[in-house]
Tab-separated table of C-alpha atoms in Angstrom:
chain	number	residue	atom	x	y	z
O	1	UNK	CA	-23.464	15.677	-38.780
O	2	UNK	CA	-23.848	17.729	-42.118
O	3	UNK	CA	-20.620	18.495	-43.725
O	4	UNK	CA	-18.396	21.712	-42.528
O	5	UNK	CA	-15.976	21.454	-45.720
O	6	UNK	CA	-16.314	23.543	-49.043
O	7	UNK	CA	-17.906	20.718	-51.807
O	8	UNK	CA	-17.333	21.193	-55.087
O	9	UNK	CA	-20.472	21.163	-57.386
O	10	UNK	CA	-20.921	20.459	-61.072
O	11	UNK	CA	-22.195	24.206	-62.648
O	12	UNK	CA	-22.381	24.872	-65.876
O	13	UNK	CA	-21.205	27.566	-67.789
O	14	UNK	CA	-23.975	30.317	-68.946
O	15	UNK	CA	-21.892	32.701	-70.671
O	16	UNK	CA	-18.428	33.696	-71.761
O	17	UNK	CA	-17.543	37.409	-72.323
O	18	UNK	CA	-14.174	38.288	-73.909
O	19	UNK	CA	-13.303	41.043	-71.521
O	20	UNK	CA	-9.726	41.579	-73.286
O	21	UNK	CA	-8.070	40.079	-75.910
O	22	UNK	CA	-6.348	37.830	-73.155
O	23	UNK	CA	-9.415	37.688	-71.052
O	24	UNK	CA	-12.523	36.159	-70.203
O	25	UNK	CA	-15.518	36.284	-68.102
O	26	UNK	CA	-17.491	33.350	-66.843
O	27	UNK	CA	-20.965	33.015	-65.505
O	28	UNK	CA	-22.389	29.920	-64.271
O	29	UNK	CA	-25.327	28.376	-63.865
O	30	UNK	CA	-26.958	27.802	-60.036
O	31	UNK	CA	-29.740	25.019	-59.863
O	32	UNK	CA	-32.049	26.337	-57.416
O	33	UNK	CA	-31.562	23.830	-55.526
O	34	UNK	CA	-27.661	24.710	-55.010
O	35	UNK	CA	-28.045	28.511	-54.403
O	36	UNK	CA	-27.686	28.552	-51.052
O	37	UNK	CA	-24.805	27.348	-51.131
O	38	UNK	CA	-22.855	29.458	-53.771
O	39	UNK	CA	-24.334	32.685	-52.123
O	40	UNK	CA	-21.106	34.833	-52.056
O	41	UNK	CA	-19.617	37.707	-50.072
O	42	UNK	CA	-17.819	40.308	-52.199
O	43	UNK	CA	-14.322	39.793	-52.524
O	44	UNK	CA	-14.229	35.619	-52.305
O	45	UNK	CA	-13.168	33.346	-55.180
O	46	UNK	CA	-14.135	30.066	-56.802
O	47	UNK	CA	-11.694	27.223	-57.224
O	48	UNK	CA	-12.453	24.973	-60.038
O	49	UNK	CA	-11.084	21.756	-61.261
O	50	UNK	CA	-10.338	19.507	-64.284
O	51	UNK	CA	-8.331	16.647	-65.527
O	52	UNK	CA	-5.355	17.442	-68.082
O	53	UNK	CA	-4.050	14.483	-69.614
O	54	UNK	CA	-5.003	12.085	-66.700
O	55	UNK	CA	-3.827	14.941	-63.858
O	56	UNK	CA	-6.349	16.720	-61.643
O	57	UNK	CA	-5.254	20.692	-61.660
O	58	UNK	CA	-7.311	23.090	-59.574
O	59	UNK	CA	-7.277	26.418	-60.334
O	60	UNK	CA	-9.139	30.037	-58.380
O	61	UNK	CA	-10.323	32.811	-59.565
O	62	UNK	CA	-12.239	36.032	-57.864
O	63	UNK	CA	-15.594	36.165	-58.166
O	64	UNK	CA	-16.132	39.686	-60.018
O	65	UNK	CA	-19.569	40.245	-60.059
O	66	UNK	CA	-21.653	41.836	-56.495
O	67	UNK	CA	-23.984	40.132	-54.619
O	68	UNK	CA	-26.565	42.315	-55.937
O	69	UNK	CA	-26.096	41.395	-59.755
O	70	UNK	CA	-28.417	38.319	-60.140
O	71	UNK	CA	-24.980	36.285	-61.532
O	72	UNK	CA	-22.327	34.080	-60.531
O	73	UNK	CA	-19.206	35.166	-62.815
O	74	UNK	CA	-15.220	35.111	-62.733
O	75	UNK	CA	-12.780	36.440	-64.711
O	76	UNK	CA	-10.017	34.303	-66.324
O	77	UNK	CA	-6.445	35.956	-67.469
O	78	UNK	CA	-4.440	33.895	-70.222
O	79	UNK	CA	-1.145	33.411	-68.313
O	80	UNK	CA	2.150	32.162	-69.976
O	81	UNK	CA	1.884	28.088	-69.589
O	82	UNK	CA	-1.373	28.280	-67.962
O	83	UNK	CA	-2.787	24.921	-68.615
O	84	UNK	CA	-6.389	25.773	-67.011
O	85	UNK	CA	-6.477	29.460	-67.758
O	86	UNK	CA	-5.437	28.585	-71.661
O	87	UNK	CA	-8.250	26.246	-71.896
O	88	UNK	CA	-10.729	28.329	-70.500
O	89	UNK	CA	-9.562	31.183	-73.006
O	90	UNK	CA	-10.011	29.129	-75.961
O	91	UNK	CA	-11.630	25.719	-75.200
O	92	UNK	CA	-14.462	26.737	-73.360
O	93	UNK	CA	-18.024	26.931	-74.063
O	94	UNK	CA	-21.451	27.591	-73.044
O	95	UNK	CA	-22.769	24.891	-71.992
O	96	UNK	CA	-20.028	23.151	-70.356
O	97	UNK	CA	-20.046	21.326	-67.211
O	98	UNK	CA	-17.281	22.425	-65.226
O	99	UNK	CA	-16.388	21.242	-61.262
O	100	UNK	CA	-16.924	23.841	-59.044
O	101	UNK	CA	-15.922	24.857	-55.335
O	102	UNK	CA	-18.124	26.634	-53.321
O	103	UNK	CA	-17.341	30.300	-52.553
O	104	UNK	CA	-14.318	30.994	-50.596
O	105	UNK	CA	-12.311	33.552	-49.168
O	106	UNK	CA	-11.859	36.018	-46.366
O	107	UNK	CA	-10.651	39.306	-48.661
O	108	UNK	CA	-13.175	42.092	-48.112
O	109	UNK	CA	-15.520	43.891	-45.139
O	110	UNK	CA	-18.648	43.613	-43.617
O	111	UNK	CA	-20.757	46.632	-44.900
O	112	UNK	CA	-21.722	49.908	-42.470
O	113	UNK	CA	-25.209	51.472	-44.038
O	114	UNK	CA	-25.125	54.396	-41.845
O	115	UNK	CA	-21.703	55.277	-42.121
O	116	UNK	CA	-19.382	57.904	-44.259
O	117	UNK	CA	-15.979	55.978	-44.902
O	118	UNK	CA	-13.595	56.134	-46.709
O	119	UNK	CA	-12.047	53.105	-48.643
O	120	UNK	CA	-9.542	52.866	-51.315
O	121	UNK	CA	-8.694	50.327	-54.068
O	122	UNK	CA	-5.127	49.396	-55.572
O	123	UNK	CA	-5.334	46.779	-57.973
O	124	UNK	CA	-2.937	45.534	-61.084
O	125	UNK	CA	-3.809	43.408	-64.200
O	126	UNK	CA	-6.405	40.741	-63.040
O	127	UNK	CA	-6.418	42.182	-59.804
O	128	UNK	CA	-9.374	44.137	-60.177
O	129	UNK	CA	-11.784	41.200	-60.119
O	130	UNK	CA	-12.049	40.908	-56.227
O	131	UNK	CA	-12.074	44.327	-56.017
O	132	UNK	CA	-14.320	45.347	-58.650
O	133	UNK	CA	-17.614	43.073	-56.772
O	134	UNK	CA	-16.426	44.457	-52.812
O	135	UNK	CA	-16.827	48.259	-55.185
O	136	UNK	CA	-20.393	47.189	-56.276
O	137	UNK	CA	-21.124	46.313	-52.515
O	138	UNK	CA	-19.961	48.809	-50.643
O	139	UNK	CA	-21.039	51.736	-53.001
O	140	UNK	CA	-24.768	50.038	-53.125
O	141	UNK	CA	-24.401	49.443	-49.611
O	142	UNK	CA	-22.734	52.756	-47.378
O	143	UNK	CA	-25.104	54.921	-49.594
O	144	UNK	CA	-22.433	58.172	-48.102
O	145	UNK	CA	-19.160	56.202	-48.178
O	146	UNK	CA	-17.117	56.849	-51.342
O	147	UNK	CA	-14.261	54.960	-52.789
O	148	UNK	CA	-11.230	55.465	-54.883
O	149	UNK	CA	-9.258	53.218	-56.817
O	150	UNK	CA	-6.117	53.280	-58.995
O	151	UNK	CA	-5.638	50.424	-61.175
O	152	UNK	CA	-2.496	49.533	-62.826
O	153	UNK	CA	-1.976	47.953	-66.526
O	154	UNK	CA	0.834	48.156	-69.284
O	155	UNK	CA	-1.722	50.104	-71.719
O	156	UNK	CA	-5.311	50.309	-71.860
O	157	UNK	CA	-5.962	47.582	-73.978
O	158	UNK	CA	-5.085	45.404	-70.893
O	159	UNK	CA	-7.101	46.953	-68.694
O	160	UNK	CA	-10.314	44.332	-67.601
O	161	UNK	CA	-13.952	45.696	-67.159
O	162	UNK	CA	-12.825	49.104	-68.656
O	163	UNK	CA	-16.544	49.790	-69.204
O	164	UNK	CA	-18.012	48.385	-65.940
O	165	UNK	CA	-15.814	50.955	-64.103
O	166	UNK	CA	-16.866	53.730	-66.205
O	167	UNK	CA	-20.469	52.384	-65.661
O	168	UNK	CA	-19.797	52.868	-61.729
O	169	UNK	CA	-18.197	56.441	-61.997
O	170	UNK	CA	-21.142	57.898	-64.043
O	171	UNK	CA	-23.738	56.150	-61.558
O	172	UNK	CA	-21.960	57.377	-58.575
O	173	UNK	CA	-20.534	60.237	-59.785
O	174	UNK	CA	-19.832	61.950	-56.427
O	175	UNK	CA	-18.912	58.580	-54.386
O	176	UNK	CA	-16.387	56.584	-57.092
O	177	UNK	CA	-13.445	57.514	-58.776
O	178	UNK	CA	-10.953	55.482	-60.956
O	179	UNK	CA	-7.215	56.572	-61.477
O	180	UNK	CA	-5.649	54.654	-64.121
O	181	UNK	CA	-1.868	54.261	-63.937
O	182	UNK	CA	-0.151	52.914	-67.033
O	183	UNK	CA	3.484	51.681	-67.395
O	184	UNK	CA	4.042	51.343	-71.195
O	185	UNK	CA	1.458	54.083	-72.514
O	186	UNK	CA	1.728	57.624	-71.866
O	187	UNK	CA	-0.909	59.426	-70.340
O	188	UNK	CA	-1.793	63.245	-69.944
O	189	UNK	CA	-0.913	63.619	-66.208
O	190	UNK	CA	2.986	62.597	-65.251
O	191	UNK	CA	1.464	61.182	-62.041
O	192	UNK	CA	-0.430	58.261	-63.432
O	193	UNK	CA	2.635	57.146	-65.907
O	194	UNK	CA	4.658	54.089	-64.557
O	195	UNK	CA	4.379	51.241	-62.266
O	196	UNK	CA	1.747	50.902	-59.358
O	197	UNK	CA	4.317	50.390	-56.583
O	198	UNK	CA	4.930	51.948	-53.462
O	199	UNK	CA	6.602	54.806	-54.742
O	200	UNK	CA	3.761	55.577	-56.701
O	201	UNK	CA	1.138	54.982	-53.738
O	202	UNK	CA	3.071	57.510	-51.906
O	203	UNK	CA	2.601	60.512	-54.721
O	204	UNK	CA	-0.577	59.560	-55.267
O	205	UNK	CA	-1.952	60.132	-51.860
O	206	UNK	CA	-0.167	63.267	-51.214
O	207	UNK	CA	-1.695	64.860	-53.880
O	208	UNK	CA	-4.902	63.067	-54.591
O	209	UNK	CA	-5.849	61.817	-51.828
O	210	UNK	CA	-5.047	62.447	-47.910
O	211	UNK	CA	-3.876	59.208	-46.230
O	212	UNK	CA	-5.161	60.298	-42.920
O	213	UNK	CA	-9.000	60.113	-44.068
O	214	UNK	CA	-8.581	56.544	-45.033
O	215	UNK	CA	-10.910	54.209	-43.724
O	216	UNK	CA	-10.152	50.887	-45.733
O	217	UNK	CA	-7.628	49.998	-48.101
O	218	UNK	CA	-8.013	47.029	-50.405
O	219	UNK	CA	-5.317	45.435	-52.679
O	220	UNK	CA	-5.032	42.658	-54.999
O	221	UNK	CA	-2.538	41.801	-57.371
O	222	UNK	CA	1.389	40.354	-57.846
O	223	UNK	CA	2.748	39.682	-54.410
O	224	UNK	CA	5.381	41.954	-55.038
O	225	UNK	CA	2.961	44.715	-55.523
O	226	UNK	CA	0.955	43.950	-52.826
O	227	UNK	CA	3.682	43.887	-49.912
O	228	UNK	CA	5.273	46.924	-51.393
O	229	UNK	CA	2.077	49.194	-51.312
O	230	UNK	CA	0.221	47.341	-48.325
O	231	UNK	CA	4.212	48.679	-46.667
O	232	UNK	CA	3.481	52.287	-47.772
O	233	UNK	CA	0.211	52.500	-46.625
O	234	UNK	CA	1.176	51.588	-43.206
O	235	UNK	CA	4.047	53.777	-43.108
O	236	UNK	CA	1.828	56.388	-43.825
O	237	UNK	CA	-0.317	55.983	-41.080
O	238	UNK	CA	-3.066	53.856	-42.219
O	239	UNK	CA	-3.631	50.577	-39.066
O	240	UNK	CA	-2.591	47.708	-40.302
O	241	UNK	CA	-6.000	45.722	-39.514
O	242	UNK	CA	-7.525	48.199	-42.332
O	243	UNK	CA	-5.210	47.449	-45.316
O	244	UNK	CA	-6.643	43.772	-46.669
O	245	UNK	CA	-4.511	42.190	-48.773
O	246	UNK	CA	-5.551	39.402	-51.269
O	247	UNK	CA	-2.140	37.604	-52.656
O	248	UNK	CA	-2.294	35.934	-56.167
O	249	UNK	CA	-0.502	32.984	-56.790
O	250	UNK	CA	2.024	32.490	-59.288
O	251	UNK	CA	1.133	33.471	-62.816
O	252	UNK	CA	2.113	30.284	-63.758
O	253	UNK	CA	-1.161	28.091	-62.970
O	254	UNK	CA	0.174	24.749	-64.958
O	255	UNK	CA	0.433	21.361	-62.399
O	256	UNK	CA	0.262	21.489	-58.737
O	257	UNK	CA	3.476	21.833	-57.189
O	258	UNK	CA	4.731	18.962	-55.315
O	259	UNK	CA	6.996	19.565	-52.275
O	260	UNK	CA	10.570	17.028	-52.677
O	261	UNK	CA	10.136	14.233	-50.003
O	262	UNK	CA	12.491	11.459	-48.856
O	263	UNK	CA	11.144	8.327	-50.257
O	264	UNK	CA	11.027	5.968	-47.006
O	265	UNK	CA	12.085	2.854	-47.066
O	266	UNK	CA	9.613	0.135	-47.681
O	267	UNK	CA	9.575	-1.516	-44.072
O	268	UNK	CA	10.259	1.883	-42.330
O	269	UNK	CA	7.531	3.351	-39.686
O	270	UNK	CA	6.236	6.499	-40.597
O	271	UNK	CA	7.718	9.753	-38.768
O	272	UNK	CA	4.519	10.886	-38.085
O	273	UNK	CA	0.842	10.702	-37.416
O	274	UNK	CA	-1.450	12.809	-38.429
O	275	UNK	CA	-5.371	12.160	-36.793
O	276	UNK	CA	-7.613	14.587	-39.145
O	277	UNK	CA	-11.321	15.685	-37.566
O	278	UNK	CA	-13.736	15.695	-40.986
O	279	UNK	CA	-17.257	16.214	-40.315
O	280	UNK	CA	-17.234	14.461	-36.812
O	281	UNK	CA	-14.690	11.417	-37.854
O	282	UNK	CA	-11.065	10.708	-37.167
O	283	UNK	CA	-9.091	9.156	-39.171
O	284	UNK	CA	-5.453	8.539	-38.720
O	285	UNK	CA	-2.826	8.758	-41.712
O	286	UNK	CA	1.507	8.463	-41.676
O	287	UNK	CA	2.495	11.404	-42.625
O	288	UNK	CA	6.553	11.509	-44.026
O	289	UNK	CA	9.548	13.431	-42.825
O	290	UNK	CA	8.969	16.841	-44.228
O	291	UNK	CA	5.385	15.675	-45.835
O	292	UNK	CA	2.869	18.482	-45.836
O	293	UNK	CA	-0.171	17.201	-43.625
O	294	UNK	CA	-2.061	18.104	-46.601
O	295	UNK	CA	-0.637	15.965	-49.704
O	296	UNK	CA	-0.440	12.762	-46.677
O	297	UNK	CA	-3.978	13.013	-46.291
O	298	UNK	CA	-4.566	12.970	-50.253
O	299	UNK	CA	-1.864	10.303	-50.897
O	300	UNK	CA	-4.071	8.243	-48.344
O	301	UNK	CA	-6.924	8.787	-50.493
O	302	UNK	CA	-9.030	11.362	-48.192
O	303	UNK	CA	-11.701	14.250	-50.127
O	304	UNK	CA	-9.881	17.376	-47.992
O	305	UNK	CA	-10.200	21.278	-49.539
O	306	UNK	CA	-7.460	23.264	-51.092
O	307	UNK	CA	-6.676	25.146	-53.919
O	308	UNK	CA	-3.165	26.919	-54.459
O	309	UNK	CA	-1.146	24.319	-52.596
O	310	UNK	CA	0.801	27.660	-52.328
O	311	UNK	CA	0.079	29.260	-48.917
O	312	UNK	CA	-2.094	31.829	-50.589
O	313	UNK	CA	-5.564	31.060	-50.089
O	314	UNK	CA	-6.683	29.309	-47.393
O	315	UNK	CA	-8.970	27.024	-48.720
O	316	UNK	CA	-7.064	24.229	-46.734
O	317	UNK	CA	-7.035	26.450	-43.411
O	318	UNK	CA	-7.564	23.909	-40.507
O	319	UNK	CA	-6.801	23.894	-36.560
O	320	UNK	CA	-4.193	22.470	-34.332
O	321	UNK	CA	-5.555	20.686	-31.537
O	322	UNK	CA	-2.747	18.656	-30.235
O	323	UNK	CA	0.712	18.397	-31.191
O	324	UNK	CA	3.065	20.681	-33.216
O	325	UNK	CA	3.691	21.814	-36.783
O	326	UNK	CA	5.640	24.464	-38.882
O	327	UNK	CA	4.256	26.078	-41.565
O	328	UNK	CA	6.822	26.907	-44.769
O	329	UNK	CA	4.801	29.339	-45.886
O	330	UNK	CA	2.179	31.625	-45.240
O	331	UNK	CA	0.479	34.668	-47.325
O	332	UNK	CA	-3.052	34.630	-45.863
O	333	UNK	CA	-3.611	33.463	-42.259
O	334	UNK	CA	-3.482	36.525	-39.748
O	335	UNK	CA	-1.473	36.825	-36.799
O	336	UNK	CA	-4.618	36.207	-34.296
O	337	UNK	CA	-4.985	32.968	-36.425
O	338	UNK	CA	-1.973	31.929	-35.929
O	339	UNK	CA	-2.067	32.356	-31.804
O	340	UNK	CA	-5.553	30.317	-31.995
O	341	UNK	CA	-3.967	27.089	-33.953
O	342	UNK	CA	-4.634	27.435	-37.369
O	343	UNK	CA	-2.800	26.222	-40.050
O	344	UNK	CA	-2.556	25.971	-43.894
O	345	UNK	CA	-2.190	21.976	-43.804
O	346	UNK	CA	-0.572	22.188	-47.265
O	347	UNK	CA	2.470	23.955	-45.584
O	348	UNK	CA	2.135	22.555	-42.314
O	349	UNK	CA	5.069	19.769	-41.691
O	350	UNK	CA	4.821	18.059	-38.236
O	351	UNK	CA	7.104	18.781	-35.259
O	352	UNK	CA	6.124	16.027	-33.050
O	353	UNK	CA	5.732	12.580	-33.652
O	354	UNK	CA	1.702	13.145	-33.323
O	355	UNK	CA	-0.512	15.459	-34.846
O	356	UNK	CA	-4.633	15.824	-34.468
O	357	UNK	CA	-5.713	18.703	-36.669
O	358	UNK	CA	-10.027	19.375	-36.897
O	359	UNK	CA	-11.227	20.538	-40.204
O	360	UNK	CA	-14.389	20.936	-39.154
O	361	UNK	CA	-12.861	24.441	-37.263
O	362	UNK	CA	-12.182	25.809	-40.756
């Protein structure tokens, strides 16, 4: 049976473009040979990994070109303590090898050519880069839909792919426009001044824009942010199925986060079992009291995706087929998900004394 699970690939890098003084973008490389499989949908993100002093630390980031562009490029933020981001800030070069995921992610639409939406964009700091390459799409592709956006930053010197957007307004000058709302630099219009919150959402669409057109609404950004406006939007009348939310994990992207466990004792049967389903095999592992399924599987030496370790992403989604488990988290899997037995397995903790989750119904 060929293999179901996200691989990770060695790419390597093409070109670096400081985007901000804070920022950079990343293209890579594709051997012909791999392009199939690092053909992207607008909107997903690619996880890469490296060792820091001895410690694997995996690390996403959105993919911001389109489909359409011919390139394979991310965008990296410096972020207080960042370990990978730092190094890919400052470190970096072309010509490096660097381990990378195959495309990921769930965050964006599947196109309408014949249609005349309506979709709108919130996005703050870094936030744009999922956003900015489902823009690209859907504006190439619904040749009558248009799109707004309103992107947050402090000032405009930390805005990312200033020019890219201005790029996209004068090509579609009747389909795309960009509202720029700044909390630490003054602007013209009293509107656009402050933070992008829900608040703000709530002016901005009574006088820019009438929620009641809205087709599709796409966020990205702090989790704070997100909930706040993704709230607004839906107490405004906008389905909740239409608002698409893509969380960020913690600014902080250092070491993977390791959940406390009780140490057993030496001689003490596990509390669990765990059978996983990878690419047609079982294979049985103990998992802990209060062990994620996840970080059992990897402390018993198995090759399983993830990412965050965070409940964010997904990368790790996997189903329930027998047994019972509780999730401590969860920012990305959708109710109907949920119903149908999937699971992050880095949050999922088992209930019953016997587990068997399939991978290969990622």
């Amino acid at each position: 049976m060929s293999s179901t699970l996200p691989r990770f690939h060695s790419l390597r890098v093409a070109d670096l473009r400081r985007e901000t003084p804070d920022a950079v973008s990343i293209a890579f490389e594709v051997p012909e040979a791999l392009r199939p499989l690092y053909g992207f949908k607008p909107g997903q993100y690619l996880t890469l990994r490296r060792d820091f002093d001895g410690e694997e630390v995996r690390r996403s980031y959105s993919i911001c070109s389109g489909p359409d562009d011919g390139e394979l490029r991310i965008a990296v933020k410096r972020v207080e303590g960042g370990s990978f981001s730092g190094w890919c800030n400052t470190a970096l070069r072309a010509g490096d090898a660097l381990e990378v995921m195959v495309p990921t992610g769930r965050f964006g639409i599947v196109p309408e050519p014949e249609a005349a939406r309506l979709h709108l964009g919130f996005a703050a700091g870094s936030g744009i880069t999922p956003i900015l390459s489902i823009i690209r799409f859907l504006l190439a592709r619904e040749k009558r839909s248009r799109f707004f956006l309103f992107y947050g930053n402090r000032n405009a010197a930390d805005m990312l792919f200033r020019e890219a957007l201005e790029e996209l307004k004068d090509r579609f000058l009747d389909r795309f426009s960009v509202f720029h709302v700044l909390s630490q630099e003054e602007q013209d219009l009293p509107i656009l001044n402050g933070r992008l919150d829900g608040e703000k959402v709530r002016l901005l669409l009574r006088h820019l824009v009438p929620a009641a057109g809205v087709d599709h609404a796409f966020l990205c950004g702090p989790a704070g942010m997100s909930e706040d406006v993704a709230a607004t939007l839906r107490e405004l009348g906008i389905p909740e199925e239409r608002v698409h939310v893509e969380r960020f994990v913690s600014a902080f992207d250092g070491r993977p986060r390791r959940a406390a466990v009780p140490k057993p004792a030496p001689d003490a049967p596990p509390a669990h079992s765990a059978a996983l389903i990878v690419d047609g095999k079982r294979r049985e592992v103990p998992v802990a009291e209060g062990e994620a399924v996840l970080d059992a599987a990897l402390r018993a030496g198995m090759d399983l995706p993830y990412a965050c370790k965070g409940g964010m992403c997904s990368t790790c989604r996997a189903r329930v087929v027998e047994g019972t488990v509780e999730m401590e988290a969860n920012y990305s899997l959708e109710p109907w998900e949920i119903e149908a037995g999937y699971v992050l397995t880095c949050q999922a903790r088992p209930t019953s004394a016997r587990v068997v989750i399939d991978y290969d119904q990622m």
